[in-house]
Amino acid sequence: MNKIAVEIQDLSKTFISVKKKAVIIPVEKTRVDALKSITLDIPKGQIYGLLGPNGAGKTTLIKCLATLVLPTSGTARVHGYDVLKESTYARASMGVCQGNERSIYWKLTARENIIFFAKLYRMPQNEAKERADELLGQMGLLEKADIKTEELSHGMRMKIVFARALIHDPPVLLLDEPTQGLDPTFATDLRQYIRNSLKSKTILLTTHYMHEADLLCDKIALINEGEIKSFGSPQELKEDVRDYDSIHIKTKGDPDLGLIREIDGVMSANSTTRNGYSELVVTAKDGYDLAHHVLNLIHQDQSARVEHFEIKEPSLDDVFLKLTGRRIED
Amino acid sequence: MTQTESSSLHEKMMKRGGLRAELRAANALSIKQWRVEFSYPLSVLYFIVMPFLWFLPMLLAGTAVAGSPTSSVFGTYTGTTDWVTYIAIGSAFSGLAMSLFWGTGMAFRREQNVGTLETLMTTPIRRDTIVWGTMLHNVQHGGLGVILQLIFSVLFFGATLNLWGVFPALGIVVLAVIGMQGIVFALTCIVLLAKQGWMIIEVVSEVFLIIAPISYPIVVLPPILQYVSLASPLTWSVDAFRSFLMYGFLAPGIIQAVAALLIIDILFIVVGSLLFKYTERYVRAQGALSQF
Amino acid sequence: MQTRESLRSADEEREELENGYLTDFQPRMMDWNASRIFAVKNIRIAIRYPTNVLIWGLLPILWLAPYLLMMTAVAGPGTSEYFSEVSGFSDFLQFAVIGWFIFKYIDASIWSIGNNFRWEQFSGTLEPLFVTPVPRISILLGAAFSDTVQTTISAFILLFTAMALFGVSYTLVAVGPIIVIMLLMIIAFYGFGFMLAGMILVFKDPSVLTELINNAVFTVSPITYPLQVLPAPARFAAYLIPSTIAIVVIRDLAIIGTYDLFLFLQSIALMCGILIFFWAVGIGVFNYGEKWTKERGSMGGF
């Protein structure tokens, strides 16, 4: 039996948008390479994360797998089924949850929504009913099951959206930003559910919350501009950039960057202004060793006063920054 | 929930498939649409008075020129002097056509507007089942409208129906729906491709209604339009449907109408389905499903 | 950090602002300037979609032609004895086409003016509009005015196309009185539109409500057939619609070219009465609708 649940081979997607004049005459063609030859295999029972900023290609990849977008080239198989040639079987083998509360019917109740979609997953009425009760029970929504979705809170709707993806108990789950916009309690609930109750599933998850990827994923693919920039477990990725520490200093007034850069051992020094404060980031091989030098220097410089200071170990965001020169949450 | 139970749930689904699964899905789509509609109380009211509102101005316009419920001029055109019954049945049937063109033609747009289209597309049902399911709903919805309107016409406006024709007329409805579904597939393509698709739908469906013998025989149309009219499934459906309801089983010219309808049906449904299949693929290749 | 100077200048600025704007600011019943700005905005947007005006001029032909075709089938081409007897006109094609011209204004008052806030809501600009210190009725009036401009273009496209298609023509002898009646009708329709806008705020389900009202108004209006074929109560209801008297008078003026002066003045007086009535009712219903939604907090979701 195949141990790989999701196989992505050289998958590319190019969008061509044509700007038209007078309805039909094309004047300008723009090409956007949303995915550039992505290859990724996800073994059964693993949670893989796609981490990247908006527009990196995460959602396009998920949509290609979900048969919503046709790839320009390459192949992908879900649970052994080719998403192009055996798309019905592929769809039947995966649950797709797009983190969009609009993806269910607001005019129907939670129960009616689940039963409706269960029938699209080929279940007869009685089975669909049982399944709805079971899923709504797991989500803690049984009491609200007969209230119209439009009257529920955002978090509850997202739980229904999530439950909908689990209706047919699919071996593979594609979760596109499942916790986006959720309040922290609901997000934590959902993450816990993913970790504890979906152990046997193969999951591909996109997110731009680093701590979520860190917490949930066995392996992470950092994706930017349609390419996988780096791949590995969260630990492995962070080890990659462990070759330096970063010192974060918040000051009132602007410190002299030139002087700081001259300090022996400083690899880089940059500052940004936020809310009237300067936020200075200094990287160095050993941040603990260097910190007092930097602080002293700022102290002597009359124009800036230190408000806050910390030495940070690398986060996934730093990994991303190092690889691409941009931050994930930009 | 244990692992064995859970995997059996998925396996069971994988085994089901086939026509039965698609029918179940179509039925679920239809029921869902009823639920959504009934959450708007005014639409229920509209549904009841709609037959009156469509038929009344027609009846008044006819009365303004005829002065009585029979007209000899009308008799020379159509073979019956009873123009009230003629247009009552015709406009009742046009309600069904409008319901199919608008309700089903716009189904993809509606699902997209509420945000559920992509979710539907990730389920293992065939994509044309979404269109068929909505059609099922609109046949029920529009069919109920036809029945209501016919009852009103008989009770309040003096139309007369031949009850022996009811069953064969239902057969005609089935044939009519198949041909119109071909048109609906084409309309769905327009909706998928064009941003202001509803405008094109409006024009296309109005043209189909104008060239069909709904409230007048096609001989009053300009000659070119009369030929175009013969290629429309709606033309033959309305005529056959009305003939059965007016003359019963042995309606004149009925064999010709049914034969023509069968041929046109096959042509329309094949072309429509193919158009839909390729358009749907094209839209996915463009990646424009969520923003068309 | 803010310095003393910058604080002072901010104070001064505020003072200046108060002198120039806030101290003068008085809540007004009607803000004509806002209406004008809003109308210009709408027209500017409309100019970007020129095909809309054309399409809305041509589409009604598709809706209305079936009536003429049916009348032809029932009575034979062009005319019927009975029709001349009831309506006083010989040619029902000529009779109907001028009716369609007016129908465009009826349609616009129901669909465009009544639904204006609905469109704003779709484009996401309703709430920003509602937090401005402008009476909402002024915004609506501006919208109504821009709709009139567009409707007039569409109505003429409809008139000329239908005249060409059905081979009918009209006389321009009495163009002055026609314009007077048209203006009164259009202004009366604004009140009618305000009333609908208020109802739409309350009922929230605008397409069905609008469709119902539109159909009902169309049925009782003497557009394709004369009022005389309506049962008496319906004829009475017809006179409650701002366009009914206008259609009757304009039709006479455009086909025959003359109208009894006394009857004409009487019609003008009646139109003025209807105008005042609809503005009063319209503003009343709209204000009530606005209050109703505010109390229930359903503005965002309506």
Short mmCIF file of C-alpha atoms in Angstrom, two decimals, chain A:
data_model
loop_
_atom_site.label_atom_id
_atom_site.label_comp_id
_atom_site.label_asym_id
_atom_site.label_seq_id
_atom_site.Cartn_x
_atom_site.Cartn_y
_atom_site.Cartn_z
CA MET A 1 0.00 0.00 0.00
CA ASN A 2 1.21 3.44 -0.91
CA LYS A 3 2.54 5.31 2.08
CA ILE A 4 2.21 8.70 0.41
CA ALA A 5 -1.19 10.36 0.81
CA VAL A 6 -0.59 13.47 -1.25
CA GLU A 7 1.90 13.53 -4.12
CA ILE A 8 2.59 16.79 -5.89
CA GLN A 9 4.89 16.54 -8.88
CA ASP A 10 6.21 19.60 -10.75
CA LEU A 11 2.95 21.43 -10.29
CA SER A 12 2.85 24.83 -12.01
CA LYS A 13 0.12 27.36 -12.45
CA THR A 14 0.36 30.47 -14.57
CA PHE A 15 -2.47 32.96 -14.60
CA ILE A 16 -2.78 35.08 -17.67
CA SER A 17 -4.97 38.09 -17.26
CA VAL A 18 -5.90 40.02 -20.35
CA LYS A 19 -6.87 43.62 -20.05
CA LYS A 20 -9.46 44.35 -22.66
CA LYS A 21 -10.50 47.49 -24.40
CA ALA A 22 -14.01 47.89 -25.81
CA VAL A 23 -15.05 44.50 -24.45
CA ILE A 24 -13.07 42.28 -26.83
CA ILE A 25 -9.85 43.86 -28.06
CA PRO A 26 -6.98 42.67 -25.88
CA VAL A 27 -4.53 45.42 -25.08
CA GLU A 28 -2.36 44.09 -22.34
CA LYS A 29 -1.47 40.62 -21.16
CA THR A 30 -0.01 39.99 -17.75
CA ARG A 31 1.43 36.68 -16.66
CA VAL A 32 1.53 35.70 -13.05
CA ASP A 33 3.38 32.54 -12.13
CA ALA A 34 1.40 31.58 -9.06
CA LEU A 35 3.09 28.20 -8.71
CA LYS A 36 6.50 27.32 -10.12
CA SER A 37 7.11 23.62 -10.40
CA ILE A 38 6.15 22.59 -6.89
CA THR A 39 7.07 19.07 -5.79
CA LEU A 40 5.96 17.81 -2.40
CA ASP A 41 5.03 14.42 -0.98
CA ILE A 42 3.02 14.10 2.17
CA PRO A 43 3.19 10.72 3.93
CA LYS A 44 0.04 9.29 5.48
CA GLY A 45 -0.91 10.62 8.88
CA GLN A 46 1.35 13.66 8.75
CA ILE A 47 0.46 17.32 9.09
CA TYR A 48 2.29 19.51 6.58
CA GLY A 49 2.12 23.25 6.65
CA LEU A 50 2.43 25.76 3.86
CA LEU A 51 3.73 28.97 5.33
CA GLY A 52 4.06 32.18 3.41
CA PRO A 53 2.77 35.72 3.02
CA ASN A 54 -0.39 36.66 1.17
CA GLY A 55 -0.07 36.02 -2.53
CA ALA A 56 2.70 33.46 -2.12
CA GLY A 57 0.72 30.74 -3.87
CA LYS A 58 -0.54 28.77 -0.86
CA THR A 59 -4.21 29.06 -1.76
CA THR A 60 -3.56 28.34 -5.42
CA LEU A 61 -1.82 25.10 -4.45
CA ILE A 62 -4.73 24.09 -2.24
CA LYS A 63 -7.20 24.95 -5.01
CA CYS A 64 -5.25 22.90 -7.54
CA LEU A 65 -5.43 19.91 -5.21
CA ALA A 66 -9.12 20.57 -4.51
CA THR A 67 -9.83 20.49 -8.27
CA LEU A 68 -11.02 24.10 -8.20
CA VAL A 69 -8.18 25.35 -10.35
CA LEU A 70 -6.59 23.41 -13.20
CA PRO A 71 -2.80 23.43 -13.04
CA THR A 72 -0.91 24.58 -16.13
CA SER A 73 1.44 21.61 -15.91
CA GLY A 74 2.46 18.86 -13.53
CA THR A 75 0.46 16.28 -11.68
CA ALA A 76 -0.95 15.76 -8.24
CA ARG A 77 -2.48 12.73 -6.58
CA VAL A 78 -4.62 12.70 -3.47
CA HIS A 79 -5.03 9.35 -1.72
CA GLY A 80 -3.68 7.75 -4.89
CA TYR A 81 -6.16 9.49 -7.21
CA ASP A 82 -5.01 11.86 -9.91
CA VAL A 83 -6.72 15.21 -9.36
CA LEU A 84 -7.02 15.75 -13.10
CA LYS A 85 -8.01 12.33 -14.41
CA GLU A 86 -9.84 10.90 -11.40
CA SER A 87 -11.09 14.12 -9.96
CA THR A 88 -14.32 12.68 -8.57
CA TYR A 89 -12.43 10.08 -6.55
CA ALA A 90 -9.88 12.65 -5.50
CA ARG A 91 -12.62 14.98 -4.28
CA ALA A 92 -14.28 12.11 -2.46
CA SER A 93 -11.02 11.40 -0.64
CA MET A 94 -10.42 14.84 0.73
CA GLY A 95 -12.13 17.32 2.95
CA VAL A 96 -11.54 20.93 2.02
CA CYS A 97 -11.96 23.70 4.53
CA GLN A 98 -11.45 27.18 3.21
CA GLY A 99 -11.27 29.52 6.14
CA ASN A 100 -14.28 31.42 4.91
CA GLU A 101 -17.44 31.59 6.98
CA ARG A 102 -19.36 32.25 3.76
CA SER A 103 -18.73 28.76 2.46
CA ILE A 104 -21.87 27.42 4.12
CA TYR A 105 -25.48 28.54 3.75
CA TRP A 106 -26.38 31.23 6.27
CA LYS A 107 -30.06 30.78 5.67
CA LEU A 108 -29.90 27.14 6.81
CA THR A 109 -29.31 25.86 10.32
CA ALA A 110 -26.09 24.13 11.31
CA ARG A 111 -27.80 20.76 11.12
CA GLU A 112 -29.43 21.48 7.75
CA ASN A 113 -26.08 22.55 6.35
CA ILE A 114 -24.35 19.36 7.45
CA ILE A 115 -27.18 17.13 6.24
CA PHE A 116 -27.28 18.92 2.90
CA PHE A 117 -23.58 18.49 2.29
CA ALA A 118 -23.64 14.92 3.62
CA LYS A 119 -26.07 14.05 0.85
CA LEU A 120 -23.68 15.52 -1.69
CA TYR A 121 -21.23 13.03 -0.18
CA ARG A 122 -23.68 10.30 -1.13
CA MET A 123 -25.18 9.64 2.29
CA PRO A 124 -28.83 8.71 2.64
CA GLN A 125 -31.01 10.88 4.89
CA ASN A 126 -30.81 8.79 8.09
CA GLU A 127 -27.04 8.37 7.86
CA ALA A 128 -26.63 12.07 7.13
CA LYS A 129 -28.68 12.93 10.21
CA GLU A 130 -26.59 10.68 12.44
CA ARG A 131 -23.40 12.12 11.05
CA ALA A 132 -24.63 15.68 11.61
CA ASP A 133 -25.38 14.95 15.26
CA GLU A 134 -22.04 13.28 15.70
CA LEU A 135 -20.04 16.10 14.16
CA LEU A 136 -21.99 18.89 15.83
CA GLY A 137 -21.50 17.04 19.12
CA GLN A 138 -17.76 16.93 18.60
CA MET A 139 -17.76 20.64 17.84
CA GLY A 140 -19.88 21.41 20.88
CA LEU A 141 -22.63 22.85 18.73
CA LEU A 142 -25.50 20.45 19.44
CA GLU A 143 -27.45 23.05 21.39
CA LYS A 144 -27.18 25.50 18.51
CA ALA A 145 -27.86 22.91 15.83
CA ASP A 146 -31.30 24.23 14.92
CA ILE A 147 -30.51 27.93 14.88
CA LYS A 148 -30.00 29.61 11.54
CA THR A 149 -26.33 30.02 10.75
CA GLU A 150 -26.72 33.76 10.20
CA GLU A 151 -27.64 34.12 13.87
CA LEU A 152 -24.52 32.35 15.15
CA SER A 153 -21.19 33.94 16.02
CA HIS A 154 -18.27 33.97 13.63
CA GLY A 155 -16.46 31.31 15.63
CA MET A 156 -19.43 28.97 15.61
CA ARG A 157 -19.84 29.39 11.87
CA MET A 158 -16.21 28.51 11.38
CA LYS A 159 -16.76 25.37 13.42
CA ILE A 160 -19.59 24.40 11.08
CA VAL A 161 -17.35 25.12 8.10
CA PHE A 162 -14.77 22.86 9.67
CA ALA A 163 -17.27 20.14 10.52
CA ARG A 164 -18.50 20.24 6.93
CA ALA A 165 -15.07 19.27 5.70
CA LEU A 166 -15.13 16.20 7.97
CA ILE A 167 -18.54 14.88 6.90
CA HIS A 168 -17.28 11.94 4.85
CA ASP A 169 -14.40 11.30 7.21
CA PRO A 170 -11.85 11.89 4.47
CA PRO A 171 -8.34 10.45 4.80
CA VAL A 172 -6.89 13.73 3.51
CA LEU A 173 -7.74 17.23 4.74
CA LEU A 174 -6.85 20.47 3.01
CA LEU A 175 -7.18 23.34 5.45
CA ASP A 176 -6.77 26.81 3.98
CA GLU A 177 -6.22 29.33 6.78
CA PRO A 178 -8.62 27.49 9.10
CA THR A 179 -8.19 29.85 12.04
CA GLN A 180 -8.04 33.14 10.17
CA GLY A 181 -10.02 35.84 11.93
CA LEU A 182 -11.03 33.59 14.80
CA ASP A 183 -10.90 34.89 18.32
CA PRO A 184 -8.10 33.29 20.32
CA THR A 185 -10.30 30.87 22.30
CA PHE A 186 -11.95 29.44 19.21
CA ALA A 187 -8.61 29.26 17.41
CA THR A 188 -7.08 27.36 20.30
CA ASP A 189 -10.06 25.00 20.40
CA LEU A 190 -9.71 24.30 16.71
CA ARG A 191 -5.96 23.76 16.90
CA GLN A 192 -6.43 21.37 19.77
CA TYR A 193 -9.06 19.50 17.80
CA ILE A 194 -6.70 19.21 14.83
CA ARG A 195 -3.89 17.95 17.04
CA ASN A 196 -5.86 15.53 19.14
CA SER A 197 -8.81 14.27 17.14
CA LEU A 198 -7.41 14.16 13.64
CA LYS A 199 -4.27 12.16 14.36
CA SER A 200 -4.97 9.57 11.69
CA LYS A 201 -5.54 12.13 8.93
CA THR A 202 -3.11 13.47 6.43
CA ILE A 203 -3.38 17.23 6.55
CA LEU A 204 -2.09 20.01 4.37
CA LEU A 205 -2.55 23.29 6.15
CA THR A 206 -1.88 26.80 4.97
CA THR A 207 -1.46 29.58 7.43
CA HIS A 208 0.33 32.80 7.90
CA TYR A 209 0.40 32.40 11.65
CA MET A 210 3.85 31.12 12.48
CA HIS A 211 3.02 29.84 15.92
CA GLU A 212 0.20 27.82 14.41
CA ALA A 213 2.54 26.18 11.93
CA ASP A 214 5.07 25.65 14.70
CA LEU A 215 2.49 24.05 16.94
CA LEU A 216 0.65 21.82 14.49
CA CYS A 217 2.93 20.80 11.67
CA ASP A 218 5.27 17.86 11.37
CA LYS A 219 6.90 19.47 8.36
CA ILE A 220 6.71 22.96 6.95
CA ALA A 221 7.22 24.22 3.44
CA LEU A 222 8.07 27.89 3.32
CA ILE A 223 6.56 29.22 0.16
CA ASN A 224 7.11 32.54 -1.55
CA GLU A 225 6.39 33.73 -5.07
CA GLY A 226 5.17 30.28 -6.06
CA GLU A 227 8.26 28.41 -4.95
CA ILE A 228 9.12 26.28 -1.96
CA LYS A 229 12.04 28.16 -0.48
CA SER A 230 12.79 25.77 2.32
CA PHE A 231 11.39 22.60 3.75
CA GLY A 232 11.75 20.70 6.99
CA SER A 233 10.41 20.31 10.51
CA PRO A 234 9.96 23.56 12.43
CA GLN A 235 13.07 22.67 14.45
CA GLU A 236 15.16 21.98 11.38
CA LEU A 237 14.13 25.22 9.77
CA LYS A 238 15.02 27.23 12.80
CA GLU A 239 18.38 25.48 13.15
CA ASP A 240 19.14 26.80 9.69
CA VAL A 241 19.17 30.38 10.89
CA ARG A 242 20.52 29.70 14.33
CA ASP A 243 23.87 31.00 13.13
CA TYR A 244 22.93 34.38 14.50
CA ASP A 245 20.84 35.96 17.25
CA SER A 246 18.85 39.08 16.92
CA ILE A 247 18.75 41.87 19.47
CA HIS A 248 15.53 43.87 19.46
CA ILE A 249 15.71 47.31 20.99
CA LYS A 250 12.87 49.79 21.21
CA THR A 251 13.95 53.41 21.59
CA LYS A 252 12.49 56.83 21.82
CA GLY A 253 14.33 58.88 19.24
CA ASP A 254 16.59 57.57 16.48
CA PRO A 255 19.86 55.85 17.39
CA ASP A 256 22.81 56.31 15.06
CA LEU A 257 22.82 53.15 12.91
CA GLY A 258 26.21 53.94 11.43
CA LEU A 259 27.91 53.79 14.82
CA ILE A 260 26.19 50.54 15.73
CA ARG A 261 27.18 48.89 12.47
CA GLU A 262 30.79 49.73 13.23
CA ILE A 263 30.77 47.66 16.41
CA ASP A 264 32.89 44.58 16.02
CA GLY A 265 30.73 41.45 15.53
CA VAL A 266 27.59 43.18 14.37
CA MET A 267 26.27 41.51 11.21
CA SER A 268 23.48 43.90 10.43
CA ALA A 269 21.53 46.73 12.01
CA ASN A 270 18.21 48.08 10.77
CA SER A 271 15.54 50.19 12.29
CA THR A 272 11.90 50.87 11.60
CA THR A 273 9.62 53.47 13.16
CA ARG A 274 6.35 52.38 14.68
CA ASN A 275 3.99 54.46 16.84
CA GLY A 276 6.67 57.08 17.39
CA TYR A 277 9.24 54.54 18.56
CA SER A 278 12.25 53.27 16.71
CA GLU A 279 12.53 49.52 16.58
CA LEU A 280 16.07 48.51 16.08
CA VAL A 281 17.06 44.98 15.07
CA VAL A 282 20.73 44.06 15.35
CA THR A 283 21.96 40.63 14.32
CA ALA A 284 25.13 39.07 15.55
CA LYS A 285 26.78 35.68 15.98
CA ASP A 286 26.39 35.88 19.71
CA GLY A 287 23.78 38.37 20.74
CA TYR A 288 24.33 37.95 24.49
CA ASP A 289 27.95 38.86 24.15
CA LEU A 290 27.30 41.96 22.10
CA ALA A 291 24.17 43.38 23.69
CA HIS A 292 25.87 45.57 26.30
CA HIS A 293 28.09 47.16 23.64
CA VAL A 294 25.09 48.20 21.64
CA LEU A 295 23.16 49.41 24.68
CA ASN A 296 26.12 51.42 25.91
CA LEU A 297 26.47 53.08 22.58
CA ILE A 298 22.83 54.12 22.49
CA HIS A 299 23.08 55.31 26.07
CA GLN A 300 25.96 57.61 25.19
CA ASP A 301 24.11 58.90 22.17
CA GLN A 302 21.87 61.68 23.59
CA SER A 303 19.30 61.51 20.84
CA ALA A 304 17.82 58.11 21.77
CA ARG A 305 16.53 56.49 24.97
CA VAL A 306 16.07 52.72 25.35
CA GLU A 307 12.52 51.73 26.30
CA HIS A 308 12.64 47.98 25.81
CA PHE A 309 15.22 45.39 24.99
CA GLU A 310 15.32 41.65 24.29
CA ILE A 311 17.41 39.02 22.60
CA LYS A 312 15.32 36.78 20.38
CA GLU A 313 16.01 33.29 19.25
CA PRO A 314 15.07 32.71 15.66
CA SER A 315 11.41 32.25 14.81
CA LEU A 316 9.94 30.88 11.59
CA ASP A 317 9.45 34.48 10.60
CA ASP A 318 13.19 35.04 10.85
CA VAL A 319 13.77 31.96 8.75
CA PHE A 320 11.45 33.41 6.18
CA LEU A 321 13.03 36.82 6.37
CA LYS A 322 16.44 35.38 5.80
CA LEU A 323 15.29 33.32 2.81
CA THR A 324 13.16 35.89 1.05
CA GLY A 325 13.95 39.29 2.47
CA ARG A 326 10.32 39.82 3.46
CA ARG A 327 8.24 39.06 6.49
CA ILE A 328 5.35 36.58 6.41
CA GLU A 329 2.86 38.87 8.02
CA ASP A 330 3.67 41.79 5.74
#
